[in-house]
Coordinates of C-alpha atoms in Angstrom, one line a residue:
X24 CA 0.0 0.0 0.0
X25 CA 2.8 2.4 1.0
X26 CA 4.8 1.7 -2.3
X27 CA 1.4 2.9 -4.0
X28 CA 0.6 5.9 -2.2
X29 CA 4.8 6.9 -3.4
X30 CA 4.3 5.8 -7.0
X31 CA 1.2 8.3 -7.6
X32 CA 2.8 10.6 -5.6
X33 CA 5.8 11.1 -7.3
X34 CA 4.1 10.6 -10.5
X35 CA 1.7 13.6 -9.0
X36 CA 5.3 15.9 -8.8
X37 CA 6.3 14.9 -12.1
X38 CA 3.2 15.6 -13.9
X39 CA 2.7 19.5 -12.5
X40 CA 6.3 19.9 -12.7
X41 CA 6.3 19.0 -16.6
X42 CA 2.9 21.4 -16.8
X43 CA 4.6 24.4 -15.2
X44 CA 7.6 24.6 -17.3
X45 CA 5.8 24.0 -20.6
X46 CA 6.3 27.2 -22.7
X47 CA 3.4 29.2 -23.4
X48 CA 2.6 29.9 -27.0
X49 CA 2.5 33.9 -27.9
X50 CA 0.8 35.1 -31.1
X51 CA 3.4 36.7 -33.2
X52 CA 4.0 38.0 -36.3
X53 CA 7.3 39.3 -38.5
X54 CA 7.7 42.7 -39.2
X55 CA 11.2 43.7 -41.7
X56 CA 12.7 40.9 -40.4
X57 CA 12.1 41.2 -36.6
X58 CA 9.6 39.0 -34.2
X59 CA 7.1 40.9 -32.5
X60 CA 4.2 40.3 -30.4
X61 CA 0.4 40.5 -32.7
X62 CA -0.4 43.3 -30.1
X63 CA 2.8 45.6 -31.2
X64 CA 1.9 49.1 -33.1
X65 CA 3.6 49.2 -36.3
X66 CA 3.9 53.4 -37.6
X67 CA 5.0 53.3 -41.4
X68 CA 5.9 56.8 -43.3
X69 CA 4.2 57.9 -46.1
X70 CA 6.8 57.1 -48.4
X71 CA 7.5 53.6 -46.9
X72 CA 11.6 54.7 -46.2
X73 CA 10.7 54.6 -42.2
X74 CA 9.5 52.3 -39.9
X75 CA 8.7 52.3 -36.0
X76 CA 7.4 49.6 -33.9
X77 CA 6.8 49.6 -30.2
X78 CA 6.4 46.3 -28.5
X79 CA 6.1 46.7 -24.9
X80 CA 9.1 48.1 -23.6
X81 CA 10.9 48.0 -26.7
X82 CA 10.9 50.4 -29.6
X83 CA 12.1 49.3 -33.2
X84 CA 13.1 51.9 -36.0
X85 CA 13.8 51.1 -38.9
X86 CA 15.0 53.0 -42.0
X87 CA 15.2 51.7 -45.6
X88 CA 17.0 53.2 -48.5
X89 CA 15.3 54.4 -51.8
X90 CA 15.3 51.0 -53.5
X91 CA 13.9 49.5 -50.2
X92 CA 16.6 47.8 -48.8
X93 CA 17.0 48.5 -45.2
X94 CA 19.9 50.7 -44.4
X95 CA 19.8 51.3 -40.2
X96 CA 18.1 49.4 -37.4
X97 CA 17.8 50.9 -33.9
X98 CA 16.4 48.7 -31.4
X99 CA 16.0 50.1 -27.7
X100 CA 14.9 47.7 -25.0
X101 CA 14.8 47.7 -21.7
X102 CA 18.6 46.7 -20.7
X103 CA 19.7 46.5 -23.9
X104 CA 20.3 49.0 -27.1
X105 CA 21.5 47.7 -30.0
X106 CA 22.2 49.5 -33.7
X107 CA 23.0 47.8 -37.0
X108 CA 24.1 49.8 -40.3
X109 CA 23.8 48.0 -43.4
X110 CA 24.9 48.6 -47.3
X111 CA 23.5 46.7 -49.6
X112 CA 22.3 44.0 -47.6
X113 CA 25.8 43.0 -45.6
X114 CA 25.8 44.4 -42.2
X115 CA 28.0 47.1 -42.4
X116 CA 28.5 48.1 -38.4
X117 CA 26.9 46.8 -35.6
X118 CA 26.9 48.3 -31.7
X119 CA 25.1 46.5 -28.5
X120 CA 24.6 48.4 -25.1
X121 CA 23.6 46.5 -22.1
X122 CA 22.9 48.4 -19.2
X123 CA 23.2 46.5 -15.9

């Protein structure tokens, strides 16, 4: 009886532990490249060169260049900053800031 009761409980501690750490899905979607969440608000310039995006805590900007290829990303987060310039479709320089 005793070896009972410790099989279902143990399998009782594997089971919610297995629950608890199972990843929740989030609704996405792809904006220029970068994963945001659906809710994020997407601001695109009349002549399509500039793009923001906030998504929660983090604002996106990117600008493109007259053929459309993108030319700068800024991306500011919470702890971290990063900006990539890019020429013809290489990246050209790229700087991260992380703020502790």
């Amino acid at each position: 009886m005793i070896k009972v009761v410790r099989t279902l409980a143990v399998a009782a501690i594997v089971s919610v532990s297995l629950v608890s750490c199972r990843e929740e899905s989030k609704e996405t979607k792809t904006v220029e490249g970068i994963e945001v969440t659906e809710e994020a608000q997407v601001e695109v310039s009349e002549d399509g060169e500039k793009v923001e995006i906030q998504d929660g805590n983090t604002d996106i900007k990117i600008k493109k260049d007259e053929n459309g290829n993108i030319e700068k990303k800024k991306i500011d987060g919470e702890n971290k900053d990063v900006k990539i310039k890019m020429e013809d479709g290489n990246v050209e320089k790229k700087k991260v800031d992380i703020d502790n």
